[in-house]
CSV table of C-alpha atoms in Angstrom, one decimal:
chain,number,residue,atom,x,y,z
A,1,UNK,CA,-13.3,-0.8,-4.5
A,2,UNK,CA,-13.0,0.9,-7.8
A,3,UNK,CA,-9.9,2.1,-9.6
A,4,UNK,CA,-8.1,4.9,-7.8
A,5,UNK,CA,-4.4,5.7,-8.5
A,6,UNK,CA,-1.4,7.2,-6.6
A,7,UNK,CA,-1.5,5.0,-3.6
A,8,UNK,CA,0.6,5.9,-0.5
A,9,UNK,CA,0.5,4.8,3.2
A,10,UNK,CA,-0.3,6.9,6.2
A,11,UNK,CA,-0.4,6.0,9.9
A,12,UNK,CA,-3.3,7.3,12.1
A,13,UNK,CA,-2.9,7.5,15.9
A,14,UNK,CA,-5.8,6.9,18.2
A,15,UNK,CA,-7.7,9.8,19.8
A,16,UNK,CA,-9.2,7.8,22.7
A,17,UNK,CA,-10.0,4.2,23.7
A,18,UNK,CA,-13.4,2.6,23.1
A,19,UNK,CA,-14.7,-0.2,25.4
A,20,UNK,CA,-12.5,-2.8,23.6
A,21,UNK,CA,-10.6,-1.0,21.0
A,22,UNK,CA,-9.3,2.3,19.6
A,23,UNK,CA,-11.1,5.3,18.3
A,24,UNK,CA,-9.5,6.9,15.2
A,25,UNK,CA,-10.3,10.3,13.8
A,26,UNK,CA,-9.9,10.2,10.1
A,27,UNK,CA,-10.2,13.2,7.7
A,28,UNK,CA,-9.9,13.1,3.9
A,29,UNK,CA,-9.9,16.1,1.6
A,30,UNK,CA,-10.4,16.9,-2.0
A,31,UNK,CA,-9.3,20.1,-3.7
A,32,UNK,CA,-11.8,22.0,-5.9
A,33,UNK,CA,-10.6,20.1,-9.0
A,34,UNK,CA,-10.2,16.7,-7.4
A,35,UNK,CA,-12.7,13.9,-7.9
A,36,UNK,CA,-11.9,11.1,-5.4
A,37,UNK,CA,-9.8,10.0,-2.4
A,38,UNK,CA,-10.1,6.7,-0.6
A,39,UNK,CA,-8.6,5.3,2.6
A,40,UNK,CA,-8.5,1.6,3.3
A,41,UNK,CA,-7.2,0.0,6.5
A,42,UNK,CA,-4.2,-2.2,5.8
A,43,UNK,CA,-2.8,-2.7,9.3
A,44,UNK,CA,-4.1,-2.3,12.8
A,45,UNK,CA,-2.2,-2.5,16.1
A,46,UNK,CA,-4.7,-2.4,19.0
A,47,UNK,CA,-1.9,-2.4,21.6
A,48,UNK,CA,-0.5,0.8,20.4
A,49,UNK,CA,-3.7,2.1,18.8
A,50,UNK,CA,-2.1,2.7,15.4
A,51,UNK,CA,-3.9,2.1,12.1
A,52,UNK,CA,-2.2,2.2,8.7
A,53,UNK,CA,-4.3,3.4,5.8
A,54,UNK,CA,-3.6,3.1,2.1
A,55,UNK,CA,-4.6,6.4,0.5
A,56,UNK,CA,-5.5,6.4,-3.1
A,57,UNK,CA,-6.2,9.7,-4.9
A,58,UNK,CA,-6.9,10.4,-8.6
A,59,UNK,CA,-9.6,11.2,-11.1
A,60,UNK,CA,-12.5,8.7,-10.5
A,61,UNK,CA,-12.4,6.1,-13.3
A,62,UNK,CA,-14.7,3.5,-11.8
A,63,UNK,CA,-16.4,2.8,-8.5
A,64,UNK,CA,-18.3,-0.1,-7.0
A,65,UNK,CA,-21.1,0.4,-4.4
A,66,UNK,CA,-20.0,-1.2,-1.1
A,67,UNK,CA,-23.7,-1.2,0.0
A,68,UNK,CA,-24.9,-3.6,-2.7
A,69,UNK,CA,-27.0,-6.3,-1.1
A,70,UNK,CA,-27.4,-4.4,2.2
A,71,UNK,CA,-30.6,-3.1,3.8
A,72,UNK,CA,-30.7,0.6,3.1
A,73,UNK,CA,-32.5,3.6,4.5
A,74,UNK,CA,-32.2,6.4,1.9
A,75,UNK,CA,-32.6,10.0,3.1
A,76,UNK,CA,-34.3,12.8,1.2
A,77,UNK,CA,-32.4,16.0,0.3
A,78,UNK,CA,-33.4,18.7,2.7
A,79,UNK,CA,-32.6,22.4,3.1
A,80,UNK,CA,-30.0,23.2,5.9
A,81,UNK,CA,-30.2,25.2,9.1
A,82,UNK,CA,-27.9,28.2,9.5
A,83,UNK,CA,-25.6,28.2,12.5
A,84,UNK,CA,-23.1,30.6,14.0
A,85,UNK,CA,-19.5,29.6,13.4
A,86,UNK,CA,-16.5,29.6,15.7
A,87,UNK,CA,-13.3,31.1,14.1
A,88,UNK,CA,-11.2,28.5,12.4
A,89,UNK,CA,-8.2,28.1,10.2
A,90,UNK,CA,-10.5,27.8,7.2
A,91,UNK,CA,-11.8,31.4,7.4
A,92,UNK,CA,-12.6,32.8,4.0
A,93,UNK,CA,-10.9,35.8,2.4
A,94,UNK,CA,-11.8,39.1,3.9
A,95,UNK,CA,-13.1,41.0,0.9
A,96,UNK,CA,-16.3,42.5,-0.5
A,97,UNK,CA,-15.5,41.4,-4.0
A,98,UNK,CA,-17.4,38.8,-5.9
A,99,UNK,CA,-16.6,36.1,-8.4
A,100,UNK,CA,-18.4,33.5,-10.6
A,101,UNK,CA,-20.2,30.8,-8.7
A,102,UNK,CA,-19.7,27.0,-9.0
A,103,UNK,CA,-22.2,24.4,-7.9
A,104,UNK,CA,-20.5,21.3,-6.3
A,105,UNK,CA,-22.0,18.1,-5.0
A,106,UNK,CA,-20.4,15.1,-3.3
A,107,UNK,CA,-20.4,12.6,-0.4
A,108,UNK,CA,-18.3,11.1,2.3
A,109,UNK,CA,-18.7,7.4,3.0
A,110,UNK,CA,-17.5,5.3,5.9
A,111,UNK,CA,-18.0,1.5,6.0
A,112,UNK,CA,-16.8,-1.6,7.9
A,113,UNK,CA,-15.8,-4.9,6.2
A,114,UNK,CA,-15.7,-8.3,7.8
A,115,UNK,CA,-12.9,-11.0,7.3
A,116,UNK,CA,-14.6,-12.5,4.2
A,117,UNK,CA,-14.8,-9.0,2.6
A,118,UNK,CA,-18.4,-8.3,3.1
A,119,UNK,CA,-19.5,-4.8,3.9
A,120,UNK,CA,-21.5,-5.1,7.2
A,121,UNK,CA,-22.5,-1.5,7.8
A,122,UNK,CA,-22.1,1.9,6.1
A,123,UNK,CA,-23.0,5.6,6.6
A,124,UNK,CA,-22.9,8.0,3.6
A,125,UNK,CA,-23.4,11.8,4.0
A,126,UNK,CA,-24.2,13.9,0.9
A,127,UNK,CA,-23.9,17.7,0.4
A,128,UNK,CA,-24.5,20.2,-2.4
A,129,UNK,CA,-23.5,23.8,-2.2
A,130,UNK,CA,-22.4,26.9,-4.3
A,131,UNK,CA,-19.0,28.6,-3.8
A,132,UNK,CA,-16.8,31.1,-5.5
A,133,UNK,CA,-13.6,31.2,-3.4
A,134,UNK,CA,-14.4,34.7,-2.2
A,135,UNK,CA,-17.8,35.1,-0.7
A,136,UNK,CA,-19.8,33.2,1.9
A,137,UNK,CA,-21.1,29.9,0.5
A,138,UNK,CA,-24.7,29.6,-0.8
A,139,UNK,CA,-26.2,26.5,0.9
A,140,UNK,CA,-27.9,23.8,-1.2
A,141,UNK,CA,-29.0,20.5,0.2
A,142,UNK,CA,-27.8,17.6,2.4
A,143,UNK,CA,-28.9,14.1,3.2
A,144,UNK,CA,-27.7,10.7,4.5
A,145,UNK,CA,-28.0,7.0,3.8
A,146,UNK,CA,-27.7,4.2,6.3
A,147,UNK,CA,-27.0,0.6,5.3
A,148,UNK,CA,-26.4,-2.7,7.1
A,149,UNK,CA,-26.0,-6.4,6.3
A,150,UNK,CA,-29.2,-8.0,7.6
A,151,UNK,CA,-28.4,-11.5,6.3
A,152,UNK,CA,-25.6,-12.0,8.7
A,153,UNK,CA,-27.4,-10.5,11.7
A,154,UNK,CA,-26.5,-6.8,11.6
A,155,UNK,CA,-29.2,-4.3,12.5
A,156,UNK,CA,-29.4,-0.5,13.1
A,157,UNK,CA,-29.8,0.5,16.7
A,158,UNK,CA,-30.1,4.3,16.3
A,159,UNK,CA,-29.3,7.2,14.1
A,160,UNK,CA,-29.7,11.0,13.7
A,161,UNK,CA,-28.9,13.6,11.1
A,162,UNK,CA,-28.0,17.3,11.0
A,163,UNK,CA,-27.9,19.5,7.9
A,164,UNK,CA,-26.1,22.8,8.7
A,165,UNK,CA,-24.4,25.7,7.1
A,166,UNK,CA,-22.5,28.9,7.9
A,167,UNK,CA,-20.5,31.4,6.0
A,168,UNK,CA,-17.5,29.1,5.4
A,169,UNK,CA,-19.1,25.7,4.8
A,170,UNK,CA,-22.2,23.5,4.3
A,171,UNK,CA,-22.1,20.3,6.3
A,172,UNK,CA,-24.2,17.1,6.4
A,173,UNK,CA,-23.5,15.0,9.5
A,174,UNK,CA,-24.8,11.8,11.0
A,175,UNK,CA,-24.7,9.6,14.1
A,176,UNK,CA,-25.3,5.9,13.7
A,177,UNK,CA,-25.0,2.7,15.8
A,178,UNK,CA,-25.2,-0.8,14.4
A,179,UNK,CA,-25.0,-4.1,16.3
A,180,UNK,CA,-24.8,-7.9,15.7
A,181,UNK,CA,-25.5,-10.4,18.4
A,182,UNK,CA,-24.4,-13.4,16.4
A,183,UNK,CA,-21.3,-12.1,14.6
A,184,UNK,CA,-18.9,-13.5,17.2
A,185,UNK,CA,-20.7,-16.8,17.9
A,186,UNK,CA,-22.4,-18.2,21.1
A,187,UNK,CA,-21.7,-16.8,24.5
A,188,UNK,CA,-19.7,-13.8,23.1
A,189,UNK,CA,-20.9,-10.2,23.6
A,190,UNK,CA,-22.5,-8.6,20.6
A,191,UNK,CA,-20.3,-6.7,18.1
A,192,UNK,CA,-21.0,-3.0,17.8
A,193,UNK,CA,-20.0,-0.4,15.2
A,194,UNK,CA,-20.4,3.3,16.1
A,195,UNK,CA,-20.4,6.4,14.0
A,196,UNK,CA,-20.3,9.2,16.7
A,197,UNK,CA,-20.1,11.7,13.8
A,198,UNK,CA,-19.8,11.1,10.1
A,199,UNK,CA,-19.4,14.5,8.4
A,200,UNK,CA,-19.1,15.8,4.9
A,201,UNK,CA,-18.3,19.5,4.4
A,202,UNK,CA,-18.4,21.7,1.3
A,203,UNK,CA,-16.2,24.7,1.7
A,204,UNK,CA,-16.2,28.4,0.5
A,205,UNK,CA,-13.0,27.6,-1.5
A,206,UNK,CA,-14.5,24.5,-3.3
A,207,UNK,CA,-12.7,22.0,-1.1
A,208,UNK,CA,-14.7,18.9,0.0
A,209,UNK,CA,-13.8,17.1,3.2
A,210,UNK,CA,-14.9,14.0,5.1
A,211,UNK,CA,-14.4,13.5,8.8
A,212,UNK,CA,-15.3,10.6,11.1
A,213,UNK,CA,-14.4,9.0,14.4
A,214,UNK,CA,-16.2,5.7,13.7
A,215,UNK,CA,-15.1,2.8,15.8
A,216,UNK,CA,-16.1,-0.8,16.5
A,217,UNK,CA,-16.0,-2.5,20.0
A,218,UNK,CA,-17.2,-5.4,22.0
A,219,UNK,CA,-17.4,-9.0,21.0
A,220,UNK,CA,-14.9,-9.8,18.1
A,221,UNK,CA,-15.5,-6.5,16.4
A,222,UNK,CA,-11.7,-6.2,16.2
A,223,UNK,CA,-12.0,-8.4,13.1
A,224,UNK,CA,-13.7,-5.6,11.2
A,225,UNK,CA,-11.7,-3.2,9.0
A,226,UNK,CA,-12.2,0.6,8.4
A,227,UNK,CA,-12.8,2.1,4.9
A,228,UNK,CA,-13.4,5.7,3.9
A,229,UNK,CA,-13.9,7.8,0.8
A,230,UNK,CA,-14.8,11.3,-0.4
A,231,UNK,CA,-16.3,11.5,-3.9
A,232,UNK,CA,-17.1,14.7,-5.8
A,233,UNK,CA,-20.1,13.9,-8.1
A,234,UNK,CA,-20.6,17.3,-9.7
A,235,UNK,CA,-18.6,20.4,-10.2
């Protein structure tokens, strides 16, 4: 998956249990001048619900598309809906001053890979917004793509999409559910991959974050591995 530098390991603890496995909440973040960060599962302990991720962060030099060869539903960019925001640690500066505006665009992608290194399903959320590090953001657009490997029996069960903004951020978020009745063989329950929420957020200070609690359960879905990345495509 591309060429990203400065690799280090982190351990992610589970938030809750799925039917047959662990649910991990993973968040990746780019500063306003950063281009790419990627997290790839390198070790998984289902007994203790611990996952080790290799985190690679650097200027994006090259990237491959993990959805090549998959069935794909491509969303169209849409205007967002304004929502009221609860107070958070990311509150913007309290000032009436103004500064030059920057347009940023990027995406957060989560995907699952099988033991022979084939991507079996993927959700990608996109966002574009204007920020200046002082004022409320100016919303732009958001959309989502859904992809799955039809040739090995995967199909999309359901999905939905929300495109929202407030003073501090513009966020594009999706739910998706994929399944495969033949992935684990005969007389074994179907494998499922869930994306309860896959969220990309563009912030008032130029940061770009991705957050997901995607998990796989049932059948032999423990054979699948997690992968995540946030990419800034325009700044």
